[in-house]
Amino acid sequence: MPNNIFTPQWRPKVHFTPQKNWMNDPNGLVFYNGQYHLFYQYNPHGNDWGNMNWGHASSTDLINWQHHPIAIEMDVAGLGYIYSGSAVVDFNNTSGLQQGEDPPLVAIFTHTQAGCETQRQSLAFSTDGGLSWQQYKNNPVIDNPGLLDFRDPKVFWHTPSQHWILVLTAGHQINFYRSENLFNWQYISSFGEDDGCHGGEWECPDLFELRTKDGEKKWVLLVSLVPGGPNGGNGTQYFVGDFDGQTFAPEHKDVRWLDYGPDNYAGVTWDGKQKLDNRRTLVAWMSNWIYAADMPTFPWRGAMCLPRDLSLIKHNQSFFVSNQPAKEIDDNLITFAKHSQTATDVNCELPTDSALDIKVSAEVNQGDKLYIRFSNSDGEVVELKYLPDHQKVVVDRSRAGWQYKLWRTPRLEADTTTSEGLINCRLVLDASSLEVFWQDGTTTMTICLLPTSAFNKIELASSQLGTKCLELSRIRHQSATD
Ligand code: FRU
C-alpha cells in the first residue's frame, strides 16, 4: 500500500499522534502550571525519519492534546539535528535564566550532525512557561568524549545531594553527571557494561525513585534497547536498585522488561509531577524500529502509547515495576456494560466510536486456557490467550489485518507471575492498538494493529467453567485530529 493514502480509520482517538508527518521518541516531558508538555522527535518535512526537530504538544488530561509550533529547531549548518532529551523546571533558578514570573524551563538534548554523527549535549530554555524556546548560545554543554553513541540525556533534581543529575547512554553503558546550574556538568560514574540485556544499542535512559504502597523506596533505571527486545526489535528493560547521588547499584542480575509488547519504546517519565501527587507517569513511542518506516498510516506516522502511572511492587522479597493507565484515564471512563457468566462464554458487541477500556476478571484453574478475542466484520481476529500452567500471556496478531506480514513476529509472548486462581486484566483498545495490563499491570504488552475495519466484538472464553466478568467503558475524548 503506498503511504500517501489517508487512513483516518487508524487515527487513534486517545493516543497522541502528530497532525502530520513522522514522529518517534517522546522528549522533554515536563509538567508545569497544570500542563503536561510533550515534545517529540519530529520530521516536519515528511513521513520518514529525518530532519529531527522537537515537535510540541500540551495537555491537561493526557488524552486531549493541543498542538504547538516546533519548539526546538535543527540547524544543519550548525550543531545539527535535535535528538532525544529531557526538560526540567528550574524552580530555584539555579541556571540564572529566569526573566519574568515563571521559573525557567530548561531542555537538555543531543545535538548531532547528520552524516558525521558527533553526538553532544546541548541546552534550550523557555522563560514563558514552556511556550517558546531558545537555544543556549554556547552549546554544547557536554562535548563528545570520542564515542559513536553518546545521547538521550535525562535530567532531574536530586534533593539529597542538592544537585542536578544527568543520565545518558554512552556506548553500551549509562553515564552519570552532576551539575549545580545545568550548564557545567561533571562526570561521576557509569553503569551497565556487565548488567542487563545487551542485545542491541542502549538508548533513552531514565532514573527516578519509586515507592511501594508500604512506603519502601527504590531507584529505578530504565534503559531502552534496539534490537534485543523480548518480542523482536525494540524493548525497554529496567533495573531496580539504589542511587546515592553518585553511583547506581542494581539489586538483581535478571533482565526485567517494562513492557513485553513490540510497540513500546524510548519510554521516559514526566518531570515536575512528583511534588504534587507523587505520581511517576511514563509515555513511550508506540512502534518498532523494525517496521516503523513501513507503517501505512497517513498523513502521520507514529503514535504514543497510553500514558501510564508506574508503581513499585514487592514480590518474593524482590522489587518490580508495574504500569497502569494514568489516573487521568480512570477519571475519563464512562462504563456502559458489565457482564458476568459462569456456565458459558461471554460475547458482546463493541462500539467503534470511542477508544475502549475493558476490565476482565476470571477464575482459572490448572490446565485451563483463557481466551480474549476481538473480531471485526471483515473476519479479522486478535486473540489473547492465557496459559496458567506456563504463566504466559500470548497475543496472536497474525489474523488481525492484511498487513500481518509487516509484523515479523505475529505471535507475542509475555511472562507473568500469576498462575491459577483469580486473574485480572485491563485492555485498552484504540483504532490501531491494543494495550494489555495483566494482573494489576505487573505484565504489560503494547501492540500495534492495522485492522481493515474496527474491532466490534469481544469474546471471553475458557476451556473450563469458571466465573468470567467483563466491564466495558468508553474513554471520553474530544474529536480526533482529522
Ligand atoms: C531512539 C533514538 C534515540 C535518538 C532518537 C533519534 O528511538 O534512536 O536514541 O536520540 O531516536 O530520532
XYZ file of C-alpha atoms and ligand atoms in Angstrom:
494
model
C 0.000 0.000 0.000
C 1.510 3.388 -0.930
C 1.881 5.600 2.078
C 0.050 8.644 0.751
C -3.494 7.352 1.099
C -5.334 8.930 4.019
C -6.026 6.410 6.775
C -8.418 8.095 9.222
C -9.617 4.641 10.348
C -6.241 4.144 12.060
C -6.042 7.567 13.676
C -6.105 6.834 17.435
C -8.829 8.517 19.453
C -6.995 8.831 22.770
C -3.375 8.190 21.853
C -1.238 11.125 20.837
C -0.312 11.445 17.159
C 1.172 14.445 15.335
C -1.237 16.094 12.891
C 1.025 15.017 10.050
C 4.477 13.573 9.310
C 6.930 11.371 11.155
C 7.231 11.099 14.942
C 9.341 8.853 17.186
C 10.507 9.190 20.828
C 8.768 11.330 23.452
C 11.124 14.099 24.621
C 11.285 16.815 27.269
C 8.382 15.506 29.348
C 7.759 18.224 31.874
C 4.713 19.198 33.923
C 4.340 22.874 34.728
C 1.440 25.071 35.748
C -1.242 22.414 35.201
C 0.066 21.459 31.757
C 1.744 18.279 30.640
C 4.235 19.218 27.940
C 5.068 16.557 25.405
C 7.896 17.168 22.968
C 8.782 14.532 20.440
C 11.226 13.527 17.715
C 9.653 15.071 14.646
C 10.329 15.406 10.947
C 8.321 18.438 9.767
C 9.137 17.693 6.126
C 7.952 14.152 5.633
C 6.626 10.803 6.719
C 10.039 9.181 7.203
C 12.676 9.591 9.872
C 14.990 12.569 9.194
C 15.348 16.333 9.815
C 14.911 15.817 13.541
C 13.324 18.668 15.493
C 11.344 18.715 18.725
C 7.627 18.827 17.970
C 5.472 20.106 20.820
C 2.013 19.496 22.284
C 0.441 20.117 25.685
C -2.470 18.712 27.636
C -4.177 18.987 30.997
C -5.599 15.436 30.946
C -3.147 13.330 28.895
C -5.980 12.486 26.471
C -6.726 15.699 24.575
C -3.674 17.471 23.202
C -3.125 20.941 21.862
C -0.570 21.096 19.059
C 2.083 23.812 19.190
C 4.695 25.019 16.706
C 8.060 23.254 16.624
C 9.831 24.008 19.908
C 13.488 23.285 19.157
C 14.705 23.501 15.605
C 17.603 21.747 13.956
C 20.343 23.728 12.278
C 22.038 21.732 9.563
C 24.827 24.279 9.131
C 25.391 24.434 12.903
C 25.235 21.708 15.534
C 22.725 19.666 13.556
C 19.684 17.562 14.334
C 17.861 17.725 17.676
C 17.823 14.197 19.063
C 16.088 12.936 22.195
C 16.408 14.506 25.626
C 14.507 15.843 28.602
C 13.317 19.036 30.289
C 13.044 20.314 33.849
C 11.510 23.247 35.679
C 14.352 25.156 37.295
C 12.257 26.280 40.279
C 15.229 27.725 42.183
C 16.602 29.498 39.105
C 19.941 27.695 39.507
C 20.619 28.483 35.850
C 20.019 32.194 36.311
C 17.845 32.148 33.189
C 14.647 33.430 34.811
C 13.260 36.612 33.271
C 9.677 37.131 34.445
C 7.362 35.424 36.904
C 7.819 31.909 35.547
C 10.822 29.847 36.581
C 12.855 28.865 33.522
C 12.104 25.563 31.833
C 15.341 24.020 30.603
C 15.609 21.346 27.930
C 18.710 19.175 27.566
C 19.034 17.252 24.325
C 21.527 15.697 21.933
C 22.799 17.705 19.020
C 24.100 15.577 16.186
C 25.310 16.390 12.726
C 23.585 14.223 10.148
C 26.107 12.080 8.366
C 29.080 12.593 10.653
C 27.219 11.838 13.884
C 29.153 13.680 16.555
C 26.697 13.494 19.423
C 26.931 16.268 22.004
C 24.578 17.548 24.694
C 23.023 20.985 24.413
C 20.536 23.255 26.203
C 17.469 25.230 25.217
C 15.264 27.212 27.563
C 11.877 28.816 27.890
C 11.103 31.846 30.023
C 7.369 31.879 29.245
C 6.343 28.626 30.917
C 7.191 26.330 28.005
C 5.556 28.004 25.009
C 8.597 29.364 23.203
C 12.154 28.074 23.326
C 15.595 29.431 22.511
C 18.846 27.561 22.215
C 21.725 28.446 24.504
C 24.366 30.358 22.562
C 27.368 28.447 23.949
C 26.123 24.949 23.119
C 27.160 22.180 23.524
C 27.373 21.867 27.320
C 28.771 18.303 27.253
C 31.147 17.503 24.434
C 31.597 14.090 22.861
C 34.316 12.025 24.574
C 35.049 10.045 21.384
C 32.019 7.758 21.350
C 29.712 6.994 18.449
C 26.685 6.586 20.750
C 26.510 9.373 23.277
C 22.989 10.648 23.605
C 19.494 10.982 25.091
C 20.194 12.929 28.323
C 17.590 12.764 31.098
C 17.959 15.286 33.914
C 16.346 15.540 37.362
C 16.903 17.392 40.618
C 18.392 15.081 43.263
C 17.197 16.540 46.556
C 19.539 14.692 48.983
C 22.697 15.916 47.222
C 21.154 19.237 46.075
C 22.425 18.687 42.525
C 21.059 18.164 39.076
C 21.799 14.639 37.860
C 22.034 13.766 34.174
C 21.987 10.212 32.788
C 22.737 9.383 29.154
C 23.778 6.435 27.053
C 27.489 6.200 26.342
C 28.214 3.198 24.144
C 26.794 0.152 25.923
C 26.525 1.776 29.294
C 24.886 4.653 31.118
C 26.971 7.642 32.203
C 26.022 9.831 35.178
C 26.894 13.526 35.501
C 26.140 16.170 38.079
C 25.698 19.933 37.954
C 24.753 22.875 40.140
C 23.453 25.118 37.376
C 22.552 22.913 34.368
C 25.434 24.380 32.327
C 28.562 22.829 33.889
C 28.477 19.062 34.129
C 30.884 16.811 35.971
C 31.134 13.104 35.077
C 30.533 10.986 38.219
C 30.091 7.328 37.265
C 28.978 4.716 34.736
C 26.745 1.696 34.951
C 25.790 -1.304 32.927
C 28.673 -2.685 30.939
C 28.124 -6.079 32.592
C 24.480 -5.701 33.520
C 21.182 -6.292 31.787
C 20.491 -7.166 28.195
C 22.977 -6.033 25.545
C 21.195 -7.445 22.504
C 21.344 -4.031 20.849
C 22.130 -0.352 21.285
C 21.254 1.254 24.610
C 19.150 4.400 24.304
C 16.886 6.809 26.207
C 17.627 6.139 29.910
C 15.587 7.497 32.812
C 16.322 7.343 36.539
C 13.838 8.013 39.340
C 12.717 6.875 42.740
C 9.539 4.866 43.255
C 7.899 3.695 46.435
C 5.713 0.721 47.304
C 2.273 1.039 48.873
C 4.009 0.426 52.213
C 6.450 3.258 51.687
C 9.583 1.251 50.803
C 11.685 3.214 48.305
C 13.930 2.079 45.458
C 15.563 3.704 42.469
C 14.586 2.530 39.000
C 16.757 2.918 35.909
C 15.042 2.495 32.541
C 17.146 1.612 29.509
C 15.662 1.136 26.053
C 17.490 -1.086 23.622
C 17.245 -1.961 19.958
C 17.315 -4.717 18.810
C 17.070 -7.223 21.670
C 13.517 -6.601 22.896
C 11.557 -9.589 24.260
C 9.475 -9.993 21.093
C 11.945 -8.762 18.485
C 13.180 -5.271 17.693
C 12.981 -2.731 20.460
C 12.215 -3.080 24.163
C 12.746 -1.293 27.454
C 14.483 -3.008 30.344
C 14.559 -1.711 33.875
C 16.890 -2.111 36.822
C 15.788 -1.712 40.435
C 18.444 -0.637 42.898
C 19.903 2.251 44.834
C 21.295 5.593 43.769
C 23.258 7.655 46.287
C 23.767 10.732 44.147
C 26.951 9.262 42.668
C 26.509 5.645 41.549
C 23.664 3.309 40.702
C 23.788 -0.168 42.288
C 21.253 -2.691 40.955
C 19.918 -5.382 43.259
C 19.240 -8.081 40.664
C 21.015 -9.704 37.758
C 17.970 -10.942 35.801
C 16.620 -8.890 32.888
C 13.261 -7.217 33.558
C 11.037 -5.708 30.893
C 8.841 -2.690 31.399
C 6.534 -3.906 28.619
C 6.675 -7.144 26.626
C 4.904 -5.828 23.540
C 6.892 -4.955 20.417
C 5.462 -1.439 20.253
C 6.640 0.329 23.369
C 9.943 2.134 23.053
C 12.027 5.012 24.389
C 9.590 5.452 27.281
C 10.508 8.148 29.798
C 8.656 9.893 32.624
C 7.287 13.356 33.283
C 9.339 15.600 35.488
C 7.649 18.001 37.870
C 4.641 15.888 38.826
C 6.013 14.006 41.816
C 5.966 17.011 44.135
C 2.226 17.408 43.596
C 0.809 13.910 43.819
C 3.796 11.598 43.911
C 2.953 10.056 40.561
C 5.570 8.894 38.068
C 3.904 8.922 34.668
C 5.529 7.462 31.567
C 4.836 7.690 27.881
C 6.595 5.743 25.127
C 6.710 5.709 21.352
C 4.222 3.094 20.145
C 6.122 1.490 17.292
C 9.124 -0.643 16.492
C 12.253 0.327 14.566
C 11.921 -2.956 12.609
C 8.813 -1.769 10.780
C 8.172 1.838 11.855
C 9.106 3.173 8.410
C 6.595 0.814 6.751
C 3.597 1.662 8.916
C 0.967 2.575 6.307
C -0.652 5.405 8.275
C -1.069 8.788 6.582
C -0.744 11.793 6.886
C 1.036 10.925 10.156
C 3.404 8.131 11.073
C 3.997 7.328 14.736
C 1.855 7.372 17.886
C 2.494 7.415 21.627
C 1.317 4.651 23.929
C -1.221 5.489 26.604
C 0.429 7.450 29.441
C 0.971 5.122 32.413
C 1.460 5.561 36.143
C 4.377 3.461 37.353
C 4.485 1.822 40.752
C 6.866 -0.325 42.721
C 5.651 -3.697 43.940
C 7.304 -6.274 46.133
C 7.089 -9.920 45.131
C 9.114 -12.724 46.770
C 11.363 -10.167 48.511
C 12.281 -8.539 45.199
C 11.025 -5.251 43.708
C 9.315 -4.910 40.333
C 7.774 -2.069 38.357
C 4.146 -2.266 37.310
C 2.358 0.095 34.984
C -1.303 1.002 34.704
C -3.143 3.596 32.584
C -2.563 7.039 34.129
C -5.117 8.278 36.658
C -6.402 10.795 34.080
C -7.655 7.835 32.016
C -9.600 6.486 35.034
C -11.127 9.932 35.506
C -12.477 9.801 31.957
C -14.082 6.360 31.848
C -17.758 6.025 31.012
C -18.778 2.493 31.921
C -21.612 1.201 29.751
C -21.785 -2.572 30.251
C -20.984 -5.267 32.786
C -21.258 -8.988 32.148
C -20.678 -11.942 34.422
C -21.055 -15.618 33.433
C -20.112 -18.919 34.983
C -21.602 -21.572 32.757
C -20.996 -20.001 29.346
C -18.600 -17.774 27.489
C -19.159 -14.014 27.309
C -19.833 -12.466 23.892
C -20.662 -8.845 23.270
C -20.706 -6.105 20.696
C -18.322 -3.185 20.976
C -18.992 0.407 19.960
C -16.417 1.690 17.462
C -16.749 5.440 18.000
C -14.503 5.562 21.092
C -11.375 4.040 22.493
C -12.372 1.355 24.982
C -11.126 0.388 28.401
C -12.032 -3.233 29.120
C -11.646 -4.858 32.511
C -11.630 -8.636 32.673
C -11.521 -10.857 35.700
C -11.730 -14.637 35.618
C -11.254 -17.730 37.709
C -8.702 -20.015 36.040
C -7.638 -23.487 37.131
C -4.612 -25.595 36.343
C -4.723 -26.964 32.808
C -7.184 -24.232 31.855
C -6.827 -21.779 28.958
C -8.424 -18.370 28.928
C -9.100 -16.550 25.653
C -9.980 -12.943 24.956
C -10.769 -12.428 21.270
C -11.537 -9.235 19.389
C -13.049 -9.583 15.927
C -14.464 -7.351 13.199
C -16.930 -7.634 10.323
C -14.051 -8.485 7.947
C -13.370 -11.738 9.776
C -10.157 -10.450 11.361
C -9.270 -11.549 14.874
C -6.730 -10.653 17.512
C -6.523 -13.236 20.250
C -5.060 -13.082 23.727
C -4.512 -16.454 25.375
C -3.550 -17.038 28.978
C -1.855 -20.322 29.882
C -1.756 -20.641 33.685
C 0.432 -23.757 33.548
C 3.118 -21.824 31.693
C 2.464 -18.473 33.374
C 2.366 -16.880 29.939
C 0.154 -14.431 28.099
C 0.285 -14.952 24.331
C -1.157 -12.482 21.827
C -1.610 -13.515 18.210
C -1.990 -10.617 15.770
C -1.354 -12.685 12.628
C -5.065 -12.632 11.673
C -5.664 -9.047 12.717
C -5.445 -7.383 9.301
C -3.937 -7.901 5.879
C -0.749 -6.134 6.908
C 0.275 -9.069 9.105
C 3.496 -9.554 7.080
C 4.698 -6.249 8.450
C 4.848 -7.555 11.983
C 7.693 -10.109 11.583
C 6.728 -11.587 14.977
C 2.959 -12.072 14.856
C 2.817 -14.285 17.967
C 3.829 -12.298 21.026
C 4.621 -13.785 24.407
C 4.901 -12.321 27.886
C 5.891 -13.887 31.211
C 3.593 -13.387 34.163
C 3.902 -14.072 37.851
C 0.287 -15.319 38.001
C -0.745 -18.959 37.861
C -4.205 -20.319 38.638
C -6.842 -18.516 40.711
C -8.477 -15.149 40.170
C -6.735 -13.191 37.454
C -7.437 -9.679 36.221
C -6.591 -7.900 33.028
C -7.241 -4.448 31.680
C -7.221 -3.837 27.939
C -7.206 -0.548 26.092
C -8.358 -0.834 22.507
C -7.998 2.137 20.178
C -8.169 2.405 16.382
C -4.753 0.845 15.730
C -3.518 -0.501 19.038
C -4.186 -2.828 21.914
C -2.545 -2.400 25.318
C -2.660 -5.238 27.811
C -2.250 -4.567 31.539
C -2.132 -8.025 33.075
C -2.688 -8.632 36.803
C -2.685 -5.024 38.038
C -0.166 -4.069 35.372
C 2.583 -6.422 36.572
C 2.938 -7.627 32.965
C 2.089 -5.290 30.108
C 2.104 -5.526 26.322
C 1.713 -2.704 23.818
C 0.725 -3.902 20.363
C 0.020 -2.031 17.125
C -2.794 -3.404 14.948
C -3.992 -2.383 11.497
C -7.441 -3.955 11.092
C -9.427 -3.421 7.881
C -12.397 -2.265 9.956
C -12.657 -1.551 13.674
C -12.949 -4.477 16.057
C -16.608 -4.584 17.052
C -16.914 -7.816 19.038
C -15.270 -9.273 22.105
C -15.415 -12.857 23.286
C -14.221 -14.089 26.662
C -13.927 -17.864 26.777
C -12.189 -20.544 28.816
C -11.582 -24.245 28.371
C -13.021 -24.985 31.839
C -16.018 -23.441 33.518
C -15.141 -20.607 35.848
C -16.612 -17.204 36.614
C -15.771 -14.618 33.963
C -16.515 -10.915 34.294
C -16.236 -8.118 31.778
C -16.623 -4.385 32.341
C -16.674 -2.128 29.297
C -16.007 1.610 29.331
C -15.539 4.283 26.730
C -12.646 6.666 27.238
C -14.039 10.174 26.977
C -12.217 12.340 24.425
C -12.787 15.354 22.212
C -12.931 14.654 18.483
C -9.774 13.353 16.863
C -7.337 15.443 14.834
C -8.502 14.633 11.285
C 15.597 6.184 19.964
C 16.523 7.111 19.190
C 17.366 7.939 20.136
C 17.706 9.134 19.322
C 16.454 9.336 18.508
C 16.688 9.862 17.123
O 14.489 5.770 19.250
O 17.334 6.371 18.309
O 18.497 7.260 20.646
O 18.014 10.254 20.120
O 15.810 8.078 18.439
O 15.484 10.153 16.494
